């Protein structure tokens, strides 16, 4: 912000560039602080009163801000007017694509979700039917939000996304309807359609609003049906040459029966920490999905997490990890064995990147919470010389969708918060 203010003062920027910078600073403040008076904008930006008056006029003319009230019951006049961003100036769409479902969120220009819709996709549905189902869900959500055409769309999906083309690449196993849906979205709207790997979007959510808000460098380790990772270095998401950064499921690790191949990750880290492997490990410890772990206390009166599935609806690996955490001492042996496996992958990542912080996300990371993260940190400290903090993700069960909304919001604001010269 300080660098922007220096440029806004006109020391190195042309008058037109300085105006754009001034406008962006004001809009960022209005987004983060809420409605402000012209006097408050003057104080917070360090700009002169005439400069602030000019930018307020420009932003009102562009339809980006409006008077939303007055500051103080006793104050009247132009100096008391409160200006706020016109949230309905644009609507944004985030989509979370899974193998057998799609979730759509429609948000306003401030990123506030106005409507949401989730629909199942049948495992035998042809791509055309799946796309039609997803588009119908999008239209329903747009109608519920009172929105017209979206200004930006961000899609989170599994698989490699080529950073050069923004398209799926190198993954034959992704559902055919995923690529077909992205193409249909691009055909039906002039809005930019941003495709991003789902784990990368979850990392964006943790960076902005979750466990990594104080970190410019960290790795999100996704533990769910599959395994993956997102790498954020110096505040920037790193995707790699082909979009394959974080394909940790293919990482060769000790403790597996073989090695992964170019065609599949069996034998890699996935064989230790994927959902099937976790269920098998649980069985060894006498745990099974949907059943309470030995020593688990009755859950009457327990807090309910409304942002996740119930154990009855949760995937098997997720439910057994929850049961182990709830069991206290009764689940210690299983959680410790699982943590030892996860630590192998974390240690390899740390040896290459030294991120200083690893966030455990996905269904397993969320269900294991601090008890699992603490155990992983303990095992990691014994096999890695690098100081690394291990944290449980805090965004919740909608991390991918939340990250998609954030990405779409960024895209729309980057365009709209730079009014025409």
Coordinates of C-alpha atoms in Angstrom, one line a residue:
X1 CA 0.0 0.0 0.0
X2 CA 2.9 2.4 0.8
X3 CA 4.4 1.9 -2.7
X4 CA 1.0 2.5 -4.3
X5 CA 0.6 5.7 -2.3
X6 CA 4.1 7.0 -3.5
X7 CA 3.1 6.3 -7.1
X8 CA -0.3 7.9 -6.4
X9 CA 1.4 11.1 -5.3
X10 CA 2.6 11.5 -8.8
X11 CA 6.3 11.1 -8.2
X12 CA 6.9 8.6 -11.0
X13 CA 3.4 7.9 -12.5
X14 CA 1.8 9.8 -15.3
X15 CA -1.4 11.7 -14.3
X16 CA -3.7 9.0 -15.9
X17 CA -1.8 6.2 -14.2
X18 CA -1.8 8.0 -10.9
X19 CA -5.6 8.4 -11.2
X20 CA -6.0 4.7 -11.8
X21 CA -3.8 3.9 -8.8
X22 CA -5.7 6.4 -6.6
X23 CA -9.0 4.8 -7.6
X24 CA -7.8 1.3 -6.8
X25 CA -6.4 2.3 -3.4
X26 CA -9.8 3.9 -2.5
X27 CA -11.7 0.9 -3.7
X28 CA -9.5 -1.5 -1.7
X29 CA -10.1 0.6 1.4
X30 CA -13.8 0.6 0.9
X31 CA -13.8 -3.1 0.5
X32 CA -11.7 -3.8 3.6
X33 CA -12.9 -1.1 5.9
X34 CA -16.5 -0.7 4.7
X35 CA -18.2 2.6 3.9
X36 CA -16.0 5.7 4.5
X37 CA -16.4 9.4 4.3
X38 CA -14.3 11.5 1.9
X39 CA -12.5 12.8 4.9
X40 CA -11.7 9.3 6.1
X41 CA -10.5 8.4 2.6
X42 CA -8.2 11.5 2.7
X43 CA -6.7 10.4 6.0
X44 CA -6.3 6.7 5.0
X45 CA -4.8 7.3 1.6
X46 CA -2.7 10.3 2.4
X47 CA -4.1 12.0 -0.7
X48 CA -5.2 15.6 -0.8
X49 CA -8.9 16.6 -0.4
X50 CA -9.2 17.8 -4.0
X51 CA -7.7 14.5 -5.3
X52 CA -10.1 12.5 -3.2
X53 CA -13.0 14.6 -4.3
X54 CA -12.1 13.9 -8.0
X55 CA -11.7 10.2 -7.5
X56 CA -15.1 10.0 -5.6
X57 CA -16.7 11.7 -8.6
X58 CA -15.0 9.3 -11.1
X59 CA -16.0 6.2 -9.1
X60 CA -19.6 7.4 -8.8
X61 CA -19.8 8.1 -12.5
X62 CA -18.5 4.6 -13.2
X63 CA -21.2 3.1 -10.9
X64 CA -18.7 1.6 -8.6
X65 CA -19.5 3.5 -5.4
X66 CA -22.6 5.3 -4.1
X67 CA -23.7 7.3 -1.0
X68 CA -24.9 4.7 1.5
X69 CA -25.6 6.9 4.5
X70 CA -24.1 9.5 6.8
X71 CA -21.6 9.3 9.6
X72 CA -22.9 10.4 13.0
X73 CA -26.5 11.2 13.9
X74 CA -25.6 14.9 14.4
X75 CA -23.6 15.5 11.2
X76 CA -25.1 16.7 7.9
X77 CA -23.7 17.9 4.6
X78 CA -21.2 16.6 2.0
X79 CA -18.5 15.9 4.5
X80 CA -20.7 13.4 6.4
X81 CA -21.6 11.3 3.4
X82 CA -20.6 7.7 3.6
X83 CA -19.5 6.1 0.3
X84 CA -19.6 2.4 -0.2
X85 CA -19.0 0.0 -3.1
X86 CA -22.0 -0.9 -5.2
X87 CA -22.0 -4.6 -4.6
X88 CA -24.6 -5.4 -7.3
X89 CA -22.4 -3.7 -9.9
X90 CA -21.3 -7.2 -10.9
X91 CA -22.1 -10.8 -10.0
X92 CA -19.5 -13.6 -9.9
X93 CA -19.8 -17.3 -10.1
X94 CA -17.7 -20.0 -8.5
X95 CA -18.0 -23.7 -9.3
X96 CA -16.7 -26.8 -7.5
X97 CA -16.6 -29.8 -9.9
X98 CA -16.4 -33.2 -8.4
X99 CA -16.6 -36.6 -10.1
X100 CA -20.4 -37.0 -9.3
X101 CA -21.6 -33.5 -8.3
X102 CA -21.3 -29.8 -9.0
X103 CA -21.8 -26.9 -6.6
X104 CA -22.4 -23.4 -7.8
X105 CA -22.2 -20.2 -5.8
X106 CA -23.2 -16.7 -7.1
X107 CA -21.6 -13.8 -5.3
X108 CA -21.7 -10.0 -5.6
X109 CA -18.7 -7.7 -6.3
X110 CA -17.6 -7.9 -2.7
X111 CA -17.5 -11.7 -2.8
X112 CA -20.5 -12.2 -0.6
X113 CA -22.4 -15.3 -1.7
X114 CA -26.0 -14.5 -2.6
X115 CA -27.1 -17.9 -3.8
X116 CA -25.8 -21.5 -3.9
X117 CA -26.9 -24.7 -5.6
X118 CA -25.5 -28.2 -5.5
X119 CA -26.7 -31.0 -7.8
X120 CA -25.6 -34.7 -8.2
X121 CA -24.3 -36.0 -11.5
X122 CA -25.2 -39.6 -12.2
X123 CA -22.2 -41.9 -12.6
X124 CA -23.6 -43.1 -15.9
X125 CA -24.8 -39.8 -17.2
X126 CA -23.4 -38.9 -20.6
X127 CA -21.4 -35.7 -20.8
X128 CA -24.3 -33.8 -22.5
X129 CA -26.7 -34.6 -19.8
X130 CA -24.2 -33.8 -17.1
X131 CA -23.5 -30.4 -18.7
X132 CA -27.2 -29.6 -19.0
X133 CA -27.7 -30.5 -15.3
X134 CA -24.8 -28.2 -14.3
X135 CA -25.9 -25.3 -16.5
X136 CA -29.5 -25.6 -15.1
X137 CA -28.0 -25.4 -11.5
X138 CA -26.1 -22.3 -12.6
X139 CA -29.2 -20.6 -14.0
X140 CA -31.2 -21.4 -10.9
X141 CA -28.5 -19.9 -8.7
X142 CA -28.3 -16.8 -10.8
X143 CA -32.1 -16.3 -10.7
X144 CA -32.1 -16.8 -6.9
X145 CA -29.4 -14.1 -6.6
X146 CA -31.3 -11.7 -8.8
X147 CA -28.3 -11.6 -11.1
X148 CA -28.0 -11.2 -14.8
X149 CA -25.0 -12.5 -16.8
X150 CA -22.0 -13.2 -14.6
X151 CA -19.1 -10.9 -14.8
X152 CA -16.5 -13.6 -14.1
X153 CA -16.6 -17.3 -13.6
X154 CA -14.0 -19.5 -11.8
X155 CA -14.1 -23.3 -11.9
X156 CA -12.3 -25.6 -9.5
X157 CA -11.7 -29.2 -10.7
X158 CA -9.4 -32.1 -10.1
X159 CA -6.6 -32.7 -12.7
X160 CA -3.8 -30.8 -14.3
X161 CA -4.6 -27.3 -15.7
X162 CA -2.0 -26.1 -18.2
X163 CA -0.9 -22.7 -17.0
X164 CA -0.1 -21.6 -20.6
X165 CA -3.6 -22.4 -22.0
X166 CA -5.8 -22.4 -19.0
X167 CA -7.2 -25.8 -20.2
X168 CA -7.1 -29.3 -18.8
X169 CA -4.0 -31.1 -19.9
X170 CA -2.3 -34.4 -19.3
X171 CA -5.0 -36.1 -17.3
X172 CA -7.1 -38.7 -19.2
X173 CA -8.9 -39.9 -16.1
X174 CA -10.9 -36.7 -15.4
X175 CA -14.7 -37.0 -16.1
X176 CA -15.4 -36.0 -19.7
X177 CA -18.2 -33.7 -18.6
X178 CA -15.7 -31.4 -16.8
X179 CA -14.0 -30.3 -19.9
X180 CA -17.4 -30.2 -21.8
X181 CA -18.9 -27.9 -19.1
X182 CA -15.9 -25.5 -19.2
X183 CA -16.4 -25.3 -23.0
X184 CA -20.1 -24.7 -22.6
X185 CA -19.5 -21.9 -20.1
X186 CA -17.1 -20.2 -22.5
X187 CA -19.6 -20.5 -25.4
X188 CA -22.6 -19.1 -23.5
X189 CA -21.0 -16.0 -21.9
X190 CA -18.5 -13.2 -22.8
X191 CA -17.3 -13.3 -19.2
X192 CA -13.9 -14.8 -18.5
X193 CA -14.0 -18.4 -17.4
X194 CA -11.0 -19.2 -15.2
X195 CA -10.2 -22.9 -14.7
X196 CA -8.0 -23.9 -11.7
X197 CA -7.0 -27.0 -10.0
X198 CA -9.2 -27.6 -7.0
X199 CA -6.4 -27.8 -4.4
X200 CA -4.9 -24.5 -5.6
X201 CA -8.3 -22.9 -5.0
X202 CA -8.4 -24.4 -1.5
X203 CA -5.0 -22.9 -0.8
X204 CA -6.3 -19.5 -1.9
X205 CA -9.1 -19.8 0.6
X206 CA -6.7 -20.8 3.4
X207 CA -4.4 -17.9 2.4
X208 CA -7.1 -15.3 2.5
X209 CA -9.5 -16.5 5.2
X210 CA -8.1 -19.6 6.8
X211 CA -5.1 -21.1 8.5
X212 CA -2.4 -19.4 6.4
X213 CA -3.4 -15.7 6.6
X214 CA -0.2 -14.8 8.3
X215 CA 2.0 -16.8 5.8
X216 CA 3.4 -15.7 2.4
X217 CA 5.0 -19.1 2.0
X218 CA 3.2 -22.4 2.8
X219 CA 2.1 -25.7 1.3
X220 CA -1.5 -27.0 1.5
X221 CA -1.5 -30.8 1.7
X222 CA -4.9 -32.0 0.4
X223 CA -6.0 -35.3 2.1
X224 CA -9.3 -36.7 0.8
X225 CA -10.4 -39.3 -1.7
X226 CA -7.1 -38.6 -3.4
X227 CA -4.0 -36.6 -2.3
X228 CA -2.5 -33.4 -3.7
X229 CA -0.7 -30.3 -2.7
X230 CA -0.7 -26.6 -3.5
X231 CA 2.4 -24.5 -3.2
X232 CA 2.4 -20.8 -2.3
X233 CA 5.8 -19.2 -2.4
X234 CA 6.3 -15.5 -1.5
X235 CA 2.6 -14.9 -1.7
X236 CA 2.2 -16.4 -5.2
X237 CA 0.7 -19.7 -6.2
X238 CA 3.1 -21.9 -8.1
X239 CA 1.8 -24.2 -10.8
X240 CA 4.9 -25.5 -12.5
X241 CA 5.6 -25.9 -16.2
X242 CA 2.7 -28.1 -17.0
X243 CA 0.4 -27.4 -14.0
X244 CA 1.7 -30.4 -12.2
X245 CA 3.2 -28.8 -9.1
X246 CA 1.7 -30.6 -6.1
X247 CA 0.9 -34.0 -7.7
X248 CA 2.1 -35.5 -4.5
X249 CA 0.1 -38.7 -4.9
X250 CA 2.9 -39.8 -7.4
X251 CA 5.6 -39.2 -4.8
X252 CA 7.7 -42.4 -4.2
X253 CA 7.8 -43.0 -0.4
X254 CA 8.8 -45.9 1.8
X255 CA 6.1 -48.3 3.1
X256 CA 4.4 -49.0 -0.2
X257 CA 4.4 -52.2 -2.2
X258 CA 6.0 -50.7 -5.3
X259 CA 6.5 -47.5 -7.2
X260 CA 4.0 -45.2 -9.0
X261 CA 4.0 -45.2 -12.8
X262 CA 3.3 -42.5 -15.4
X263 CA -0.2 -43.9 -15.7
X264 CA -1.2 -44.1 -12.1
X265 CA -0.2 -43.2 -8.5
X266 CA -0.6 -46.6 -6.9
X267 CA 2.7 -47.2 -5.1
X268 CA 3.2 -43.6 -4.4
X269 CA 2.2 -41.4 -1.4
X270 CA -1.5 -41.9 -2.5
X271 CA -1.1 -45.6 -1.5
X272 CA -0.4 -44.5 2.1
X273 CA -2.7 -41.5 2.5
X274 CA -5.6 -41.8 0.1
X275 CA -9.0 -42.7 1.4
X276 CA -8.8 -46.4 0.6
X277 CA -5.4 -46.7 2.4
X278 CA -6.8 -44.9 5.4
X279 CA -9.8 -47.2 5.6
X280 CA -7.5 -50.2 5.4
X281 CA -5.3 -48.8 8.2
X282 CA -8.4 -48.2 10.3
X283 CA -9.4 -51.8 9.9
X284 CA -6.0 -52.9 11.2
X285 CA -6.7 -50.8 14.3
X286 CA -10.2 -52.3 14.8
X287 CA -12.0 -49.2 13.4
X288 CA -14.6 -49.2 10.7
X289 CA -16.5 -46.3 8.9
X290 CA -19.7 -45.3 10.6
X291 CA -18.9 -47.0 13.9
X292 CA -17.7 -45.3 17.1
X293 CA -14.1 -45.9 17.9
X294 CA -13.3 -47.8 21.1
X295 CA -13.6 -45.5 24.1
X296 CA -15.6 -42.9 22.2
X297 CA -17.9 -40.9 24.4
X298 CA -21.6 -40.4 23.4
X299 CA -21.9 -37.2 21.3
X300 CA -25.0 -35.8 23.0
X301 CA -24.5 -32.1 23.5
X302 CA -21.4 -32.1 21.2
X303 CA -20.9 -29.1 18.9
X304 CA -22.3 -29.6 15.4
X305 CA -20.2 -28.6 12.4
X306 CA -22.8 -27.4 9.9
X307 CA -20.2 -26.8 7.2
X308 CA -19.4 -30.5 6.8
X309 CA -21.2 -33.7 6.1
X310 CA -22.7 -35.8 8.9
X311 CA -20.9 -39.0 9.7
X312 CA -23.8 -40.9 8.1
X313 CA -23.2 -39.0 4.8
X314 CA -19.4 -38.6 5.0
X315 CA -17.0 -40.6 2.9
X316 CA -15.7 -43.6 4.8
X317 CA -12.2 -42.4 5.5
X318 CA -13.5 -39.1 6.8
X319 CA -16.0 -40.7 9.1
X320 CA -13.4 -43.1 10.6
X321 CA -11.0 -40.2 11.2
X322 CA -13.7 -38.3 13.0
X323 CA -14.5 -41.3 15.1
X324 CA -10.9 -41.7 16.1
X325 CA -10.6 -38.1 17.1
X326 CA -13.8 -38.3 19.1
X327 CA -12.5 -41.4 20.9
X328 CA -9.7 -39.6 22.6
X329 CA -7.2 -42.2 23.9
X330 CA -9.2 -45.0 22.1
X331 CA -8.2 -43.5 18.7
X332 CA -4.6 -42.6 19.5
X333 CA -2.9 -45.6 17.9
X334 CA -4.7 -45.2 14.6
X335 CA -4.2 -41.4 14.5
X336 CA -0.5 -41.8 15.3
X337 CA 0.0 -44.4 12.6
X338 CA -1.9 -42.2 10.1
X339 CA 0.2 -39.2 11.1
X340 CA 3.4 -41.1 10.6
X341 CA 2.3 -41.9 7.0
X342 CA 1.4 -38.3 6.3
X343 CA 4.7 -37.1 7.7
X344 CA 6.6 -39.0 5.0
X345 CA 5.0 -36.9 2.3
X346 CA 5.3 -33.7 4.3
X347 CA 9.0 -34.4 4.9
X348 CA 9.7 -34.8 1.2
X349 CA 7.9 -31.6 0.4
X350 CA 9.9 -29.7 3.1
X351 CA 13.2 -31.1 1.9
X352 CA 12.6 -29.5 -1.5
X353 CA 10.7 -26.4 -0.7
X354 CA 11.3 -25.6 3.0
X355 CA 8.0 -23.8 3.3
X356 CA 8.0 -23.4 7.0
X357 CA 4.3 -24.1 7.2
X358 CA 2.1 -27.0 6.0
X359 CA -1.6 -26.8 6.2
X360 CA -3.6 -30.1 6.3
X361 CA -6.7 -29.7 4.2
X362 CA -9.3 -31.9 2.4
X363 CA -11.8 -34.1 4.2
X364 CA -9.1 -35.9 6.2
X365 CA -7.2 -32.8 7.2
X366 CA -10.4 -31.2 8.3
X367 CA -11.7 -34.2 10.2
X368 CA -8.4 -34.8 11.9
X369 CA -8.1 -31.2 13.0
X370 CA -5.5 -30.2 15.5
X371 CA -5.1 -33.7 17.0
X372 CA -3.9 -35.0 13.7
X373 CA -1.8 -31.9 12.8
X374 CA 0.0 -32.1 16.2
X375 CA 0.9 -35.7 15.6
X376 CA 2.1 -35.1 12.1
X377 CA 4.3 -32.3 13.4
X378 CA 5.8 -34.6 16.0
X379 CA 6.7 -37.3 13.5
X380 CA 8.0 -34.6 11.1
X381 CA 10.3 -33.2 13.7
X382 CA 11.9 -36.7 14.1
X383 CA 12.7 -37.2 10.4
X384 CA 13.3 -33.7 9.1
X385 CA 15.9 -31.1 10.3
X386 CA 13.8 -28.2 9.0
X387 CA 11.6 -26.3 11.3
X388 CA 8.1 -26.7 9.9
X389 CA 4.8 -25.7 11.5
X390 CA 1.9 -28.1 10.7
X391 CA -1.6 -26.6 11.0
X392 CA -5.1 -27.9 10.4
X393 CA -7.1 -26.2 7.7
X394 CA -9.8 -23.9 9.0
X395 CA -11.8 -22.9 6.0
X396 CA -14.1 -25.9 6.3
X397 CA -15.8 -28.2 3.9
X398 CA -16.3 -25.6 1.1
X399 CA -12.7 -24.6 0.7
X400 CA -12.7 -25.2 -3.1
X401 CA -15.9 -23.3 -3.6
X402 CA -14.8 -20.5 -1.4
X403 CA -11.5 -20.3 -3.4
X404 CA -13.4 -20.2 -6.7
X405 CA -15.5 -17.3 -5.5
X406 CA -12.3 -15.5 -4.4
X407 CA -10.7 -16.1 -7.8
X408 CA -13.8 -14.8 -9.6
X409 CA -14.0 -11.8 -7.4
X410 CA -10.3 -11.0 -8.0
X411 CA -10.9 -11.2 -11.8
X412 CA -13.9 -8.9 -11.7
X413 CA -12.3 -6.4 -9.4
X414 CA -9.1 -6.3 -11.5
X415 CA -11.2 -5.2 -14.4
X416 CA -13.8 -3.0 -12.8
X417 CA -11.5 -1.4 -10.2
X418 CA -9.5 0.1 -13.1
X419 CA -12.0 2.6 -14.6
X420 CA -11.4 3.7 -18.2
X421 CA -8.7 6.3 -18.6

